[in-house]
Amino acid sequence: MSEHYSHLTDNEIMAEGAKIAKERAQGKIISIGELCARLGITLETALALAAEEASRIHGRPMRIEAIPDRRQ
């Protein structure tokens, strides 16, 4: 597994994750930017972790690809 870093300790990440889960259960929509900020990780780290989890769930390598902004 790749190394990913946060400025929070493991216990702080778990506590913040519990708060986020509670808020989501109450119907709050939390953006990926807010999640990253609250967990002390970069967007790149969040996407890498998501790809690793998707790979684990699907049993084959998964990756996140950037799609160019078509509004330009």
Coordinates of N, CA, C and O in Angstrom, one line a residue:
M1 N 0.8 -1.2 0.0 CA 0.0 0.0 0.0 C 0.9 1.2 0.0 O 1.9 1.3 0.6
S2 N 0.5 2.3 -0.7 CA 1.2 3.5 -0.8 C 1.2 4.2 0.5 O 0.3 4.0 1.4
E3 N 2.1 5.1 0.7 CA 2.1 6.0 1.9 C 1.4 7.3 1.7 O 1.6 7.9 0.6
H4 N 0.5 7.6 2.6 CA -0.3 8.9 2.4 C -0.2 9.6 3.8 O -0.1 8.9 4.8
Y5 N -0.2 10.9 3.7 CA 0.1 11.6 4.9 C -1.0 12.6 5.3 O -1.6 13.2 4.4
S6 N -1.1 12.9 6.6 CA -2.0 13.9 7.1 C -1.3 14.6 8.2 O -0.4 14.0 8.8
H7 N -1.7 15.8 8.5 CA -1.0 16.5 9.6 C -1.7 16.1 10.9 O -1.3 16.5 12.0
L8 N -2.8 15.3 10.8 CA -3.5 14.8 12.0 C -3.0 13.5 12.5 O -2.4 12.7 11.7
T9 N -3.1 13.2 13.7 CA -2.8 11.8 14.2 C -3.8 10.9 13.8 O -5.0 11.2 13.4
D10 N -3.6 9.6 13.9 CA -4.6 8.5 13.6 C -5.8 8.7 14.5 O -6.9 8.6 14.0
N11 N -5.7 9.0 15.8 CA -6.8 9.2 16.6 C -7.6 10.4 16.2 O -8.9 10.4 16.3
E12 N -6.9 11.5 15.8 CA -7.7 12.7 15.4 C -8.4 12.4 14.1 O -9.5 12.9 13.9
I13 N -7.8 11.7 13.2 CA -8.5 11.3 11.9 C -9.7 10.5 12.2 O -10.8 10.7 11.6
M14 N -9.6 9.5 13.1 CA -10.8 8.7 13.5 C -11.9 9.5 14.1 O -13.1 9.3 13.8
A15 N -11.5 10.4 15.0 CA -12.5 11.3 15.6 C -13.2 12.2 14.6 O -14.4 12.3 14.6
E16 N -12.4 12.8 13.7 CA -13.0 13.6 12.7 C -13.9 12.8 11.7 O -15.0 13.3 11.3
G17 N -13.4 11.6 11.4 CA -14.2 10.7 10.6 C -15.6 10.4 11.2 O -16.6 10.3 10.5
A18 N -15.6 10.2 12.5 CA -16.8 9.9 13.2 C -17.8 11.1 13.2 O -19.0 11.0 13.0
K19 N -17.2 12.3 13.3 CA -18.0 13.5 13.2 C -18.6 13.7 11.8 O -19.8 14.0 11.7
I20 N -17.8 13.4 10.8 CA -18.3 13.5 9.4 C -19.4 12.5 9.2 O -20.4 12.9 8.6
A21 N -19.2 11.3 9.6 CA -20.2 10.3 9.4 C -21.5 10.7 10.1 O -22.6 10.5 9.5
K22 N -21.5 11.2 11.3 CA -22.7 11.7 12.0 C -23.4 12.8 11.2 O -24.6 12.8 11.1
E23 N -22.6 13.7 10.7 CA -23.2 14.8 9.9 C -23.8 14.3 8.7 O -24.9 14.8 8.3
R24 N -23.2 13.4 8.0 CA -23.7 12.8 6.8 C -25.0 12.0 7.1 O -25.9 12.1 6.3
A25 N -25.0 11.3 8.2 CA -26.2 10.6 8.6 C -27.4 11.5 8.8 O -28.6 11.2 8.7
Q26 N -27.1 12.8 9.2 CA -28.1 13.8 9.4 C -28.5 14.5 8.1 O -29.3 15.4 8.2
G27 N -27.9 14.1 7.0 CA -28.3 14.7 5.7 C -27.4 15.8 5.2 O -27.6 16.3 4.1
K28 N -26.3 16.1 5.9 CA -25.4 17.2 5.5 C -24.6 16.7 4.3 O -24.1 15.5 4.3
I29 N -24.5 17.5 3.3 CA -23.7 17.2 2.1 C -22.3 17.8 2.4 O -22.2 19.0 2.6
I30 N -21.2 17.0 2.3 CA -19.9 17.5 2.6 C -19.1 17.4 1.3 O -19.0 16.2 0.7
S31 N -18.5 18.4 0.8 CA -17.7 18.4 -0.4 C -16.4 17.7 -0.2 O -15.9 17.6 0.9
I32 N -15.8 17.3 -1.3 CA -14.5 16.6 -1.2 C -13.5 17.6 -0.7 O -12.6 17.2 0.1
G33 N -13.6 18.9 -1.0 CA -12.7 19.9 -0.5 C -12.8 20.0 1.0 O -11.7 20.1 1.7
E34 N -14.0 20.0 1.5 CA -14.2 20.1 3.0 C -13.7 18.8 3.6 O -13.0 18.9 4.7
L35 N -13.9 17.7 3.0 CA -13.4 16.4 3.6 C -11.9 16.4 3.7 O -11.3 16.1 4.8
C36 N -11.2 16.9 2.6 CA -9.8 16.9 2.6 C -9.3 17.9 3.7 O -8.3 17.5 4.4
A37 N -9.9 19.0 3.8 CA -9.5 20.0 4.8 C -9.6 19.5 6.2 O -8.7 19.6 7.1
R38 N -10.8 18.9 6.5 CA -11.0 18.4 7.8 C -10.1 17.2 8.2 O -9.8 17.0 9.4
L39 N -9.7 16.4 7.2 CA -8.9 15.2 7.5 C -7.4 15.6 7.3 O -6.6 14.7 7.6
G40 N -7.1 16.8 6.9 CA -5.7 17.2 6.8 C -5.0 16.5 5.7 O -3.8 16.2 5.8
I41 N -5.7 16.2 4.6 CA -5.0 15.5 3.4 C -5.2 16.4 2.2 O -6.1 17.2 2.1
T42 N -4.4 16.1 1.2 CA -4.6 16.8 -0.1 C -5.6 16.1 -0.9 O -6.0 14.9 -0.7
L43 N -6.1 16.7 -2.0 CA -7.1 16.1 -2.9 C -6.4 14.9 -3.6 O -7.0 13.9 -3.7
E44 N -5.1 15.1 -3.9 CA -4.4 14.0 -4.6 C -4.4 12.7 -3.7 O -4.6 11.6 -4.1
T45 N -4.1 12.9 -2.4 CA -4.1 11.8 -1.4 C -5.5 11.2 -1.3 O -5.7 10.0 -1.3
A46 N -6.6 12.0 -1.3 CA -7.9 11.5 -1.2 C -8.2 10.6 -2.5 O -8.8 9.5 -2.3
L47 N -7.8 11.1 -3.6 CA -8.1 10.3 -4.9 C -7.3 9.0 -4.9 O -7.8 8.0 -5.3
A48 N -6.0 9.1 -4.4 CA -5.2 7.9 -4.4 C -5.8 6.8 -3.4 O -5.9 5.6 -3.8
L49 N -6.3 7.3 -2.3 CA -7.0 6.4 -1.3 C -8.2 5.8 -1.9 O -8.5 4.6 -1.7
A50 N -9.0 6.6 -2.6 CA -10.2 6.2 -3.3 C -9.9 5.1 -4.3 O -10.6 4.1 -4.4
A51 N -8.9 5.3 -5.1 CA -8.5 4.3 -6.1 C -8.1 3.0 -5.5 O -8.4 1.9 -6.0
E52 N -7.3 3.1 -4.4 CA -6.9 1.9 -3.7 C -8.1 1.1 -3.1 O -8.2 -0.1 -3.2
E53 N -9.1 1.8 -2.6 CA -10.3 1.2 -2.0 C -11.1 0.6 -3.1 O -11.6 -0.5 -3.0
A54 N -11.3 1.3 -4.2 CA -12.0 0.7 -5.4 C -11.3 -0.5 -5.9 O -12.0 -1.5 -6.2
S55 N -10.0 -0.5 -5.9 CA -9.3 -1.7 -6.4 C -9.5 -2.9 -5.5 O -9.7 -4.0 -5.9
R56 N -9.5 -2.6 -4.2 CA -9.7 -3.7 -3.2 C -11.1 -4.2 -3.3 O -11.3 -5.4 -3.4
I57 N -12.1 -3.4 -3.5 CA -13.5 -3.8 -3.6 C -13.8 -4.6 -4.9 O -14.4 -5.6 -4.9
H58 N -13.2 -4.1 -6.0 CA -13.5 -4.8 -7.3 C -12.5 -5.9 -7.6 O -12.7 -6.6 -8.6
G59 N -11.4 -6.0 -6.8 CA -10.5 -7.1 -7.0 C -9.6 -6.9 -8.3 O -9.1 -7.9 -8.8
R60 N -9.5 -5.7 -8.8 CA -8.7 -5.5 -9.9 C -8.2 -4.0 -9.8 O -8.8 -3.2 -9.2
P61 N -7.1 -3.7 -10.5 CA -6.6 -2.3 -10.4 C -7.6 -1.3 -10.9 O -8.2 -1.5 -12.0
M62 N -7.8 -0.3 -10.1 CA -8.7 0.9 -10.5 C -7.8 2.1 -10.5 O -6.9 2.2 -9.7
R63 N -8.2 3.1 -11.2 CA -7.5 4.4 -11.2 C -8.4 5.5 -11.4 O -9.5 5.4 -12.0
I64 N -8.0 6.7 -11.0 CA -8.8 7.9 -11.2 C -8.1 8.7 -12.3 O -6.9 8.9 -12.3
E65 N -8.9 9.1 -13.3 CA -8.3 9.8 -14.5 C -8.9 11.2 -14.5 O -10.1 11.4 -14.2
A66 N -8.1 12.2 -14.8 CA -8.6 13.6 -14.9 C -9.2 13.8 -16.3 O -8.6 13.4 -17.3
I67 N -10.3 14.4 -16.3 CA -11.0 14.7 -17.5 C -10.8 16.2 -17.8 O -11.2 17.0 -16.9
P68 N -10.3 16.6 -18.9 CA -10.1 18.1 -19.2 C -11.4 18.9 -19.0 O -12.5 18.4 -19.4
D69 N -11.3 20.1 -18.6 CA -12.4 21.0 -18.4 C -12.9 21.4 -19.8 O -12.2 22.0 -20.6
R70 N -14.1 21.0 -20.2 CA -14.6 21.2 -21.5 C -15.3 22.6 -21.7 O -15.7 23.0 -22.7
R71 N -15.3 23.3 -20.6 CA -15.9 24.7 -20.6 C -15.0 25.7 -21.2 O -15.4 26.8 -21.5
Q72 N -13.8 25.4 -21.4 CA -12.8 26.4 -21.9 C -13.0 26.7 -23.4 O -13.3 25.9 -24.2

